[in-house]
Coordinates of C-alpha atoms and ligand atoms in Angstrom, one line a residue:
M16 CA -21.4 24.6 3.0
T17 CA -19.0 22.1 4.8
K18 CA -15.7 23.7 5.3
G19 CA -12.4 21.9 5.4
F20 CA -11.9 18.3 6.6
P21 CA -14.6 16.3 8.4
E22 CA -14.3 16.3 12.2
D23 CA -13.6 12.6 12.4
F24 CA -10.9 12.6 9.6
L25 CA -8.4 9.9 10.1
W26 CA -5.1 11.8 10.0
G27 CA -2.1 9.4 10.4
G28 CA 0.8 7.5 8.8
A29 CA 1.2 4.1 7.1
T30 CA 3.8 1.4 7.2
A31 CA 4.3 -2.2 6.1
A32 CA 5.6 -5.0 8.3
N33 CA 8.4 -6.0 6.0
Q34 CA 9.7 -2.5 5.6
A35 CA 9.6 -1.5 9.2
E36 CA 9.6 -4.4 11.6
G37 CA 12.8 -6.5 11.1
A38 CA 13.0 -9.4 13.6
Y39 CA 12.4 -11.6 10.5
L40 CA 12.6 -14.8 12.4
S41 CA 11.6 -13.7 15.9
D42 CA 9.0 -15.5 18.0
G43 CA 8.3 -18.1 15.4
K44 CA 7.9 -15.9 12.4
G45 CA 8.4 -17.8 9.0
L46 CA 10.1 -16.3 5.9
S47 CA 8.0 -14.2 3.5
T48 CA 8.5 -13.2 -0.1
A49 CA 10.1 -9.9 1.2
D50 CA 12.7 -11.8 3.1
V51 CA 14.5 -13.1 0.0
M52 CA 14.7 -9.7 -1.7
T53 CA 18.2 -8.1 -1.6
A54 CA 18.7 -4.4 -1.5
G55 CA 19.0 -2.8 -4.9
V56 CA 19.8 0.8 -5.7
H57 CA 18.0 3.4 -7.9
G58 CA 17.7 1.9 -11.4
V59 CA 18.9 -1.6 -10.4
P60 CA 16.2 -3.9 -9.2
R61 CA 16.3 -6.0 -6.1
E62 CA 17.4 -9.5 -6.6
I63 CA 15.0 -12.3 -5.5
T64 CA 17.1 -15.2 -4.3
D65 CA 16.3 -18.8 -3.7
G66 CA 16.0 -18.7 -0.1
V67 CA 18.3 -16.7 2.1
V68 CA 21.8 -16.7 0.7
D69 CA 24.9 -16.1 2.9
G70 CA 26.7 -12.9 2.2
K71 CA 23.7 -11.1 0.6
Y72 CA 22.0 -8.2 2.4
Y73 CA 18.3 -8.5 2.9
P74 CA 16.9 -5.2 4.3
S75 CA 13.7 -6.7 5.7
H76 CA 15.7 -8.8 8.2
N77 CA 16.3 -6.0 10.6
A78 CA 14.4 -3.2 8.7
V79 CA 14.1 -0.4 11.3
D80 CA 13.4 -2.6 14.2
H81 CA 9.8 -1.6 14.7
Y82 CA 9.1 -4.9 16.1
H83 CA 11.0 -4.1 19.3
R84 CA 10.5 -0.3 19.1
F85 CA 6.8 0.0 18.3
K86 CA 5.9 1.5 21.7
E87 CA 8.5 4.3 21.1
D88 CA 7.3 4.8 17.5
I89 CA 3.6 4.8 18.4
A90 CA 4.3 7.3 21.1
L91 CA 5.9 9.6 18.7
F92 CA 2.9 9.2 16.4
A93 CA 0.6 10.1 19.3
E94 CA 2.8 13.1 20.0
M95 CA 2.0 14.3 16.5
G96 CA -1.7 13.7 17.2
F97 CA -2.3 10.7 14.9
K98 CA -5.8 9.6 14.7
S99 CA -4.9 6.4 12.8
Y100 CA -2.0 4.2 12.0
R101 CA -2.1 2.1 8.9
M102 CA 0.2 -1.0 9.3
S103 CA 0.2 -4.5 8.0
I104 CA 0.2 -7.8 9.9
A105 CA 3.0 -10.0 8.7
W106 CA 1.0 -13.2 7.7
S107 CA 4.1 -15.3 8.3
R108 CA 4.1 -14.2 12.1
I109 CA 0.7 -15.7 12.4
F110 CA 1.0 -18.7 10.1
P111 CA 4.8 -19.1 9.7
N112 CA 4.6 -21.2 6.5
G113 CA 1.1 -20.0 5.6
D114 CA -0.5 -23.5 5.6
E115 CA -0.6 -24.4 9.4
K116 CA -3.8 -25.4 11.1
V117 CA -2.9 -23.6 14.3
P118 CA -1.8 -19.9 14.5
N119 CA 1.4 -18.9 16.1
E120 CA 0.4 -17.4 19.5
A121 CA 3.6 -15.3 19.8
G122 CA 2.7 -13.5 16.5
L123 CA -0.8 -13.0 17.6
K124 CA 0.4 -11.5 21.1
H125 CA 2.7 -9.1 19.2
Y126 CA -0.1 -7.5 17.3
D127 CA -2.4 -7.5 20.3
E128 CA 0.1 -5.3 22.0
V129 CA 0.6 -3.0 19.0
F130 CA -3.1 -2.5 18.8
D131 CA -3.5 -1.9 22.6
T132 CA -0.7 0.7 22.3
C133 CA -2.5 2.4 19.5
L134 CA -5.9 2.4 21.2
Q135 CA -4.4 3.7 24.5
Y136 CA -3.6 6.8 22.6
G137 CA -6.9 7.0 20.6
I138 CA -5.2 5.8 17.5
E139 CA -7.4 3.8 15.1
P140 CA -5.5 0.9 13.5
I141 CA -6.1 0.4 9.8
V142 CA -4.7 -2.9 8.9
T143 CA -3.5 -4.4 5.7
L144 CA -3.8 -8.1 5.7
S145 CA -1.2 -8.7 3.0
H146 CA 1.4 -6.1 2.1
F147 CA 4.0 -7.6 -0.3
E148 CA 4.7 -10.4 2.2
T149 CA 3.2 -13.7 1.2
P150 CA 4.6 -16.5 3.4
L151 CA 7.4 -18.2 1.5
G152 CA 6.0 -21.6 2.5
L153 CA 3.1 -21.1 0.1
L154 CA 5.4 -21.1 -2.9
K155 CA 5.4 -25.0 -2.9
Y156 CA 1.8 -24.7 -3.9
G157 CA 2.6 -22.3 -6.6
S158 CA 1.6 -19.3 -4.5
W159 CA -1.5 -17.3 -5.6
E160 CA -1.7 -19.2 -8.9
N161 CA -3.1 -22.2 -6.8
R162 CA -6.7 -21.8 -5.7
E163 CA -5.9 -23.6 -2.5
V164 CA -4.0 -20.6 -1.3
I165 CA -7.3 -18.8 -0.9
N166 CA -8.2 -21.2 2.0
Y167 CA -5.0 -20.5 3.7
Y168 CA -5.5 -16.8 3.3
L169 CA -9.1 -17.0 4.7
R170 CA -7.8 -19.2 7.7
Y171 CA -5.4 -16.3 8.5
C172 CA -8.1 -13.7 8.0
E173 CA -10.6 -15.5 10.2
T174 CA -8.0 -15.9 13.0
V175 CA -7.1 -12.2 13.0
F176 CA -10.8 -10.9 12.6
N177 CA -11.6 -12.9 15.6
K178 CA -8.7 -12.1 17.6
Y179 CA -8.9 -8.4 17.1
K180 CA -12.6 -8.0 17.1
G181 CA -13.3 -4.7 18.8
K182 CA -9.9 -3.5 18.5
V183 CA -9.5 -3.3 14.6
K184 CA -12.3 -1.9 12.5
Y185 CA -10.6 -0.9 9.3
W186 CA -9.0 -3.7 7.1
L187 CA -7.4 -3.6 3.7
T188 CA -7.3 -7.0 1.9
F189 CA -4.3 -6.7 -0.4
N190 CA -1.8 -3.9 -0.6
E191 CA -1.8 -2.3 -4.1
I192 CA -3.5 -5.3 -5.7
N193 CA -2.8 -3.9 -9.2
V194 CA 0.9 -4.4 -8.6
M195 CA 0.1 -8.0 -9.9
S196 CA 0.5 -6.4 -13.4
T197 CA 3.8 -4.8 -12.7
K198 CA 5.6 -6.6 -9.9
P199 CA 3.9 -9.9 -9.3
W200 CA 6.5 -11.2 -6.9
M201 CA 5.7 -8.4 -4.6
A202 CA 1.9 -8.7 -5.1
A203 CA 1.7 -12.4 -5.1
G204 CA 4.9 -14.4 -4.8
I205 CA 4.9 -15.0 -8.6
D206 CA 7.9 -14.4 -10.6
S207 CA 6.6 -14.7 -14.1
N208 CA 5.9 -12.6 -17.2
D209 CA 3.1 -14.9 -18.2
E210 CA -0.2 -12.9 -18.4
Q211 CA -2.3 -16.1 -17.9
T212 CA -0.4 -16.8 -14.7
R213 CA -0.9 -13.3 -13.4
M214 CA -4.6 -13.1 -14.3
T215 CA -5.2 -16.4 -12.5
A216 CA -3.5 -15.1 -9.5
A217 CA -5.4 -11.9 -9.6
F218 CA -8.6 -13.9 -9.9
H219 CA -7.7 -15.8 -6.8
Q220 CA -6.9 -12.7 -4.9
F221 CA -10.2 -11.0 -6.0
L222 CA -12.1 -14.2 -4.7
A223 CA -10.1 -14.3 -1.5
S224 CA -10.7 -10.6 -1.0
A225 CA -14.5 -10.9 -1.7
K226 CA -14.8 -13.9 0.8
A227 CA -12.8 -11.9 3.4
V228 CA -15.1 -8.8 3.0
Q229 CA -18.0 -11.1 3.8
M230 CA -16.4 -12.9 6.5
A231 CA -15.2 -9.6 8.2
H232 CA -18.8 -8.3 8.2
E233 CA -20.1 -11.5 9.6
I234 CA -17.6 -11.6 12.5
D235 CA -18.2 -8.0 13.3
P236 CA -20.8 -5.8 11.5
N237 CA -18.7 -2.8 12.5
N238 CA -15.8 -3.9 10.3
K239 CA -15.1 -1.8 7.3
V240 CA -13.1 -3.5 4.5
G241 CA -11.3 -1.7 1.8
M242 CA -9.4 -2.5 -1.3
M243 CA -6.0 -0.9 -2.0
Y244 CA -5.0 0.4 -5.4
A245 CA -1.6 1.5 -6.4
G246 CA -2.6 4.9 -7.8
H247 CA -1.6 4.9 -11.3
F248 CA -3.3 7.9 -13.1
A249 CA -2.3 9.2 -16.6
Y250 CA -2.6 12.2 -18.8
S251 CA -2.6 12.1 -22.6
N252 CA 0.6 13.2 -24.2
S253 CA -1.4 15.3 -26.6
C254 CA -5.0 15.8 -27.9
D255 CA -4.3 13.5 -30.7
P256 CA -7.1 10.9 -30.4
E257 CA -4.6 8.2 -30.7
D258 CA -2.7 9.3 -27.6
V259 CA -6.1 9.8 -25.9
Q260 CA -7.1 6.3 -26.7
K261 CA -3.9 4.8 -25.5
T262 CA -4.3 6.6 -22.3
A263 CA -7.7 5.2 -21.8
D264 CA -6.3 1.7 -22.5
F265 CA -3.6 2.2 -20.0
M266 CA -6.1 3.3 -17.3
H267 CA -8.2 0.3 -18.1
K268 CA -5.2 -2.0 -17.4
M269 CA -5.0 -0.5 -14.0
L270 CA -8.6 0.4 -13.1
F271 CA -9.9 -3.1 -14.0
Y272 CA -8.7 -4.2 -10.5
C273 CA -10.9 -1.5 -8.9
D274 CA -13.7 -2.3 -11.1
V275 CA -13.8 -5.8 -9.9
Q276 CA -13.5 -5.0 -6.4
C277 CA -15.7 -2.1 -6.2
R278 CA -18.4 -3.2 -8.6
G279 CA -18.2 -7.0 -8.0
Y280 CA -17.7 -8.1 -11.6
Y281 CA -15.2 -8.1 -14.4
P282 CA -15.7 -5.1 -16.8
A283 CA -16.6 -5.8 -20.5
Y284 CA -13.3 -4.4 -21.8
K285 CA -11.3 -6.9 -19.8
L286 CA -13.4 -9.9 -20.8
K287 CA -12.8 -8.9 -24.4
E288 CA -9.1 -8.6 -23.8
F289 CA -9.1 -12.1 -22.3
E290 CA -11.0 -13.4 -25.3
R291 CA -8.5 -11.9 -27.7
E292 CA -5.5 -13.1 -25.8
G293 CA -6.8 -16.5 -25.0
I294 CA -6.8 -16.0 -21.2
V295 CA -9.2 -18.3 -19.3
L296 CA -10.2 -17.6 -15.8
P297 CA -10.4 -20.6 -13.5
I298 CA -14.0 -19.8 -12.5
Q299 CA -15.9 -22.4 -10.5
D300 CA -19.6 -22.6 -9.7
G301 CA -20.6 -19.7 -7.4
D302 CA -17.3 -17.7 -7.9
L303 CA -18.9 -14.9 -9.7
E304 CA -21.8 -14.5 -7.1
E305 CA -19.0 -14.4 -4.4
L306 CA -17.4 -11.5 -6.2
K307 CA -20.7 -9.7 -6.3
K308 CA -21.3 -10.3 -2.6
G309 CA -17.9 -9.2 -1.6
K310 CA -17.7 -5.7 -3.0
V311 CA -15.5 -3.5 -0.7
D312 CA -16.8 -0.8 1.6
F313 CA -14.3 1.8 0.6
L314 CA -11.4 2.3 -1.8
S315 CA -8.1 3.1 -0.5
Y316 CA -5.0 4.0 -2.7
S317 CA -1.5 5.3 -2.7
Y318 CA -0.8 8.5 -4.5
Y319 CA 2.8 9.5 -5.5
L320 CA 2.8 10.5 -9.2
T321 CA 1.2 10.7 -12.4
H322 CA 2.1 9.4 -15.9
V323 CA 2.0 10.6 -19.5
I324 CA 0.8 8.2 -22.0
G325 CA 1.0 8.3 -25.7
K326 CA 0.7 6.2 -28.9
E327 CA 4.3 5.0 -28.4
T328 CA 3.7 3.6 -24.9
N329 CA 4.0 -0.1 -24.4
I330 CA 1.2 -0.9 -21.9
D331 CA 1.9 -4.7 -22.0
F332 CA 4.0 -4.6 -18.9
K333 CA 5.7 -7.8 -19.8
G334 CA 8.9 -6.7 -17.9
L335 CA 8.9 -7.2 -14.1
N336 CA 10.2 -3.8 -13.4
G337 CA 7.3 -1.4 -13.1
V338 CA 5.7 1.0 -15.3
K339 CA 7.7 2.9 -18.0
T340 CA 5.5 5.2 -20.0
G341 CA 8.1 6.7 -22.4
Y342 CA 6.8 10.4 -21.9
K343 CA 7.8 13.1 -19.6
N344 CA 5.5 15.9 -18.2
P345 CA 7.1 19.2 -18.8
Y346 CA 4.8 20.9 -16.3
L347 CA 6.0 18.9 -13.3
S348 CA 9.2 18.4 -11.4
A349 CA 10.3 15.1 -10.0
S350 CA 11.8 13.6 -6.9
D351 CA 15.4 12.4 -6.8
W352 CA 14.1 9.0 -7.8
G353 CA 12.4 10.3 -10.8
W354 CA 8.8 10.2 -9.4
T355 CA 6.8 13.2 -10.8
I356 CA 5.4 15.5 -8.2
D357 CA 1.8 16.3 -9.0
P358 CA -0.4 17.7 -6.1
K359 CA -3.1 18.8 -8.5
G360 CA -3.3 15.2 -9.8
L361 CA -4.4 14.1 -6.3
R362 CA -7.6 16.1 -6.6
Y363 CA -8.0 14.9 -10.1
S364 CA -7.7 11.3 -9.0
L365 CA -10.0 11.6 -6.1
N366 CA -12.6 12.9 -8.5
L367 CA -12.0 10.3 -11.0
L368 CA -12.3 7.4 -8.6
Y369 CA -15.3 8.9 -6.8
D370 CA -17.2 9.7 -10.2
R371 CA -16.5 6.0 -11.1
Y372 CA -17.4 4.1 -7.9
Q373 CA -19.3 6.4 -5.5
I374 CA -17.9 4.9 -2.4
P375 CA -15.9 6.5 0.3
L376 CA -12.2 7.0 -0.5
M377 CA -8.9 6.9 1.7
I378 CA -5.5 8.1 0.8
V379 CA -3.4 5.5 2.6
E380 CA 0.0 6.3 1.0
N381 CA 1.4 9.7 -0.1
G382 CA 4.9 11.3 0.6
L383 CA 8.1 12.2 -0.7
G384 CA 11.2 9.9 -0.8
A385 CA 14.2 12.1 -0.3
V386 CA 17.7 12.2 1.1
D387 CA 17.8 14.0 4.5
K388 CA 20.7 15.6 6.1
V389 CA 21.3 15.5 9.8
E390 CA 22.9 18.9 10.9
E391 CA 25.6 19.0 13.5
D392 CA 23.1 20.0 16.2
G393 CA 21.0 16.9 15.3
S394 CA 18.2 18.9 13.5
I395 CA 16.8 17.9 10.1
H396 CA 15.5 20.7 7.9
D397 CA 13.2 18.9 5.5
S398 CA 11.3 21.9 4.1
Y399 CA 11.0 20.0 0.7
R400 CA 8.9 17.3 2.5
I401 CA 6.7 19.9 4.1
D402 CA 6.2 21.6 0.7
Y403 CA 5.3 18.3 -1.0
L404 CA 2.8 17.3 1.8
R405 CA 1.2 20.8 2.2
D406 CA 0.6 20.9 -1.6
H407 CA -1.0 17.5 -1.7
L408 CA -3.1 18.2 1.4
T409 CA -4.3 21.5 -0.1
E410 CA -5.5 19.7 -3.3
M411 CA -7.1 16.9 -1.2
K412 CA -8.9 19.6 0.8
K413 CA -10.3 21.1 -2.4
A414 CA -11.5 17.7 -3.5
I415 CA -13.4 17.4 -0.2
E416 CA -14.6 21.0 0.1
I417 CA -15.3 22.0 -3.5
D418 CA -16.0 18.7 -5.2
G419 CA -17.7 16.9 -2.3
V420 CA -15.6 13.8 -2.4
P421 CA -16.0 11.7 0.7
V422 CA -12.4 11.1 2.0
L423 CA -12.2 9.1 5.2
G424 CA -8.6 9.7 6.0
Y425 CA -5.1 10.4 4.9
T426 CA -2.1 8.1 6.1
M427 CA 1.1 9.6 4.9
W428 CA 3.6 7.0 3.8
G429 CA 6.5 6.1 6.2
P430 CA 6.0 8.4 9.2
M431 CA 9.2 7.1 10.5
D432 CA 11.9 6.3 7.8
I433 CA 11.6 2.7 6.6
I434 CA 13.1 0.5 3.9
A435 CA 12.0 1.5 0.4
A436 CA 10.0 -1.2 -1.3
S437 CA 11.2 -0.7 -4.9
T438 CA 14.9 -0.3 -4.2
G439 CA 15.4 -1.7 -0.7
E440 CA 17.3 1.5 0.1
M441 CA 17.3 3.3 3.4
K442 CA 18.4 6.7 2.1
K443 CA 15.1 7.1 0.2
R444 CA 13.4 8.6 3.3
Y445 CA 9.8 9.6 3.7
G446 CA 9.5 10.1 7.4
F447 CA 8.7 12.8 9.9
I448 CA 11.0 10.9 12.1
Y449 CA 14.6 10.1 11.1
V450 CA 15.9 6.6 11.7
D451 CA 19.7 6.6 12.0
I452 CA 20.7 3.6 9.9
D453 CA 22.3 3.5 6.3
D454 CA 21.7 1.4 3.2
H455 CA 23.6 -1.4 4.8
G456 CA 21.6 -1.5 7.9
K457 CA 24.3 0.0 10.0
G458 CA 23.6 2.7 12.6
T459 CA 22.2 3.4 16.1
F460 CA 18.5 3.0 15.0
N461 CA 17.9 6.2 17.1
R462 CA 14.7 8.1 16.2
I463 CA 15.1 11.9 15.4
K464 CA 12.3 14.4 14.9
K465 CA 12.6 16.2 11.6
D466 CA 11.0 19.8 11.0
S467 CA 8.1 18.1 9.3
F468 CA 7.2 16.4 12.6
Y469 CA 6.3 19.7 14.1
W470 CA 4.6 20.8 11.0
Y471 CA 2.4 17.7 10.7
K472 CA 1.5 18.1 14.4
K473 CA 0.1 21.5 13.7
V474 CA -1.8 20.2 10.6
I475 CA -3.6 17.6 12.8
E476 CA -4.1 19.9 15.7
T477 CA -5.9 22.4 13.4
N478 CA -7.7 19.6 11.5
G479 CA -6.0 20.8 8.3
E480 CA -6.5 24.5 8.8
G481 CA -2.9 25.2 9.5
L482 CA -1.6 24.1 6.2
D483 CA 0.3 27.2 5.4
Ligands
LIG536 C1 4.0 1.6 -2.5 C2 4.0 0.5 -1.5 O1 4.1 1.0 -3.7 O2 4.9 2.5 -2.5 C3 5.0 0.7 -0.3 O3 2.7 0.0 -1.1 C4 6.2 1.5 -0.9 O4 5.2 -0.5 0.3 C5 5.7 2.8 -1.4 O5 7.1 1.6 0.1 C6 6.8 3.8 -1.7 O6 7.7 3.1 -2.6 P1 9.2 3.1 -2.3 O7 9.9 2.2 -3.3 O8 9.7 4.5 -2.5 O9 9.3 2.6 -0.9

């Protein structure tokens, strides 16, 4: 029997350009959808402004200055023993408005240096092509609602696949593609409640992803391309069959994104829903074949929490503000931001997805957003984070060892503190490495190792045997 984690398990951490880099206009970068989102606070959504408005604070503009400090950050990752670093390329660094014919060389050079730095330490880059940062210049076309945007995306993909051939092998086409159903501005630069609009944009992203998968394989047969699912998983509120049915309906709303990208076609339940609701997909000749040919090589997902669903749950998601299920799980505690903490659910989710798709999985986000305190001597005792991560890794290990689920890697979210995507706050910290700035972007930007830094180093050193 195979014991523990595979030898080549990709231990690491994950970030996104708009939450980490800053330097929002440096070296020719254009604005992205993230650059016009102000900071919110817990419970108050971030405001989307019409361009950059004087006097408002936009956390992506400086973020944690990873753009200038990536060498220091990656050296710290290497010190922890990272085998992989999941990060995103800001599309608007490569094509500042999204629709140029020629890429921005300065942007390409930057990521070349980032990848070289990773490789120098034996760290495998895992690259998200679009992580909540559609170039703002594409909004004049209607963003992802317009089929034309597929061509701009593919031009960008072709550029980076060729440029980083041999350096990057793992690619993710769209971060949390199912966020289209909950926060379409983040997923696609679309600020609309209209289901037809969202499903049109999702169709275009599916097609773009399927074509990108094929292109990546043609350019380099060693490329492995994954989808990325925002891990929504739900338990039924009771054994009342009505609650159970509603839970299944909820999971369909979310899993249909995985169904299309992993199986290569729209599931029957979704087509029936479209029929009932009068939603028409803008399918052209050959599109459905493209979806089939562009199935992903692996499924990656974020795992933070689980939901409880019952007959009262509204699963229409007509609001723009995420998923509200209406039920609480009495068996679980929650983070200060109300996200349930459910390590056992991670094993359950790995099994659920592997049973359904039978392709390798990767956990590309998991972690605890918490307020950290710097002690007078500069130390940070984040035992709560260690507990959270240990418990999740223990369950992931069971899924691998006991259930035989093939898991390629684990990239913990936000290895150094970065801007929170949902609220734009800085105080919602995930990192092994503290970054000294506050919610207004003020501070020294110094990096400080937390207790969890040393703990994760040991986990990697022992390939997951030193979890206790
Ligand atoms: C995922 C996103 O939804 O969750 C990340 O892919 C995000 O970009 C992460 O940061 C955690 O959410 P938050 O709001 O706590 O940063």
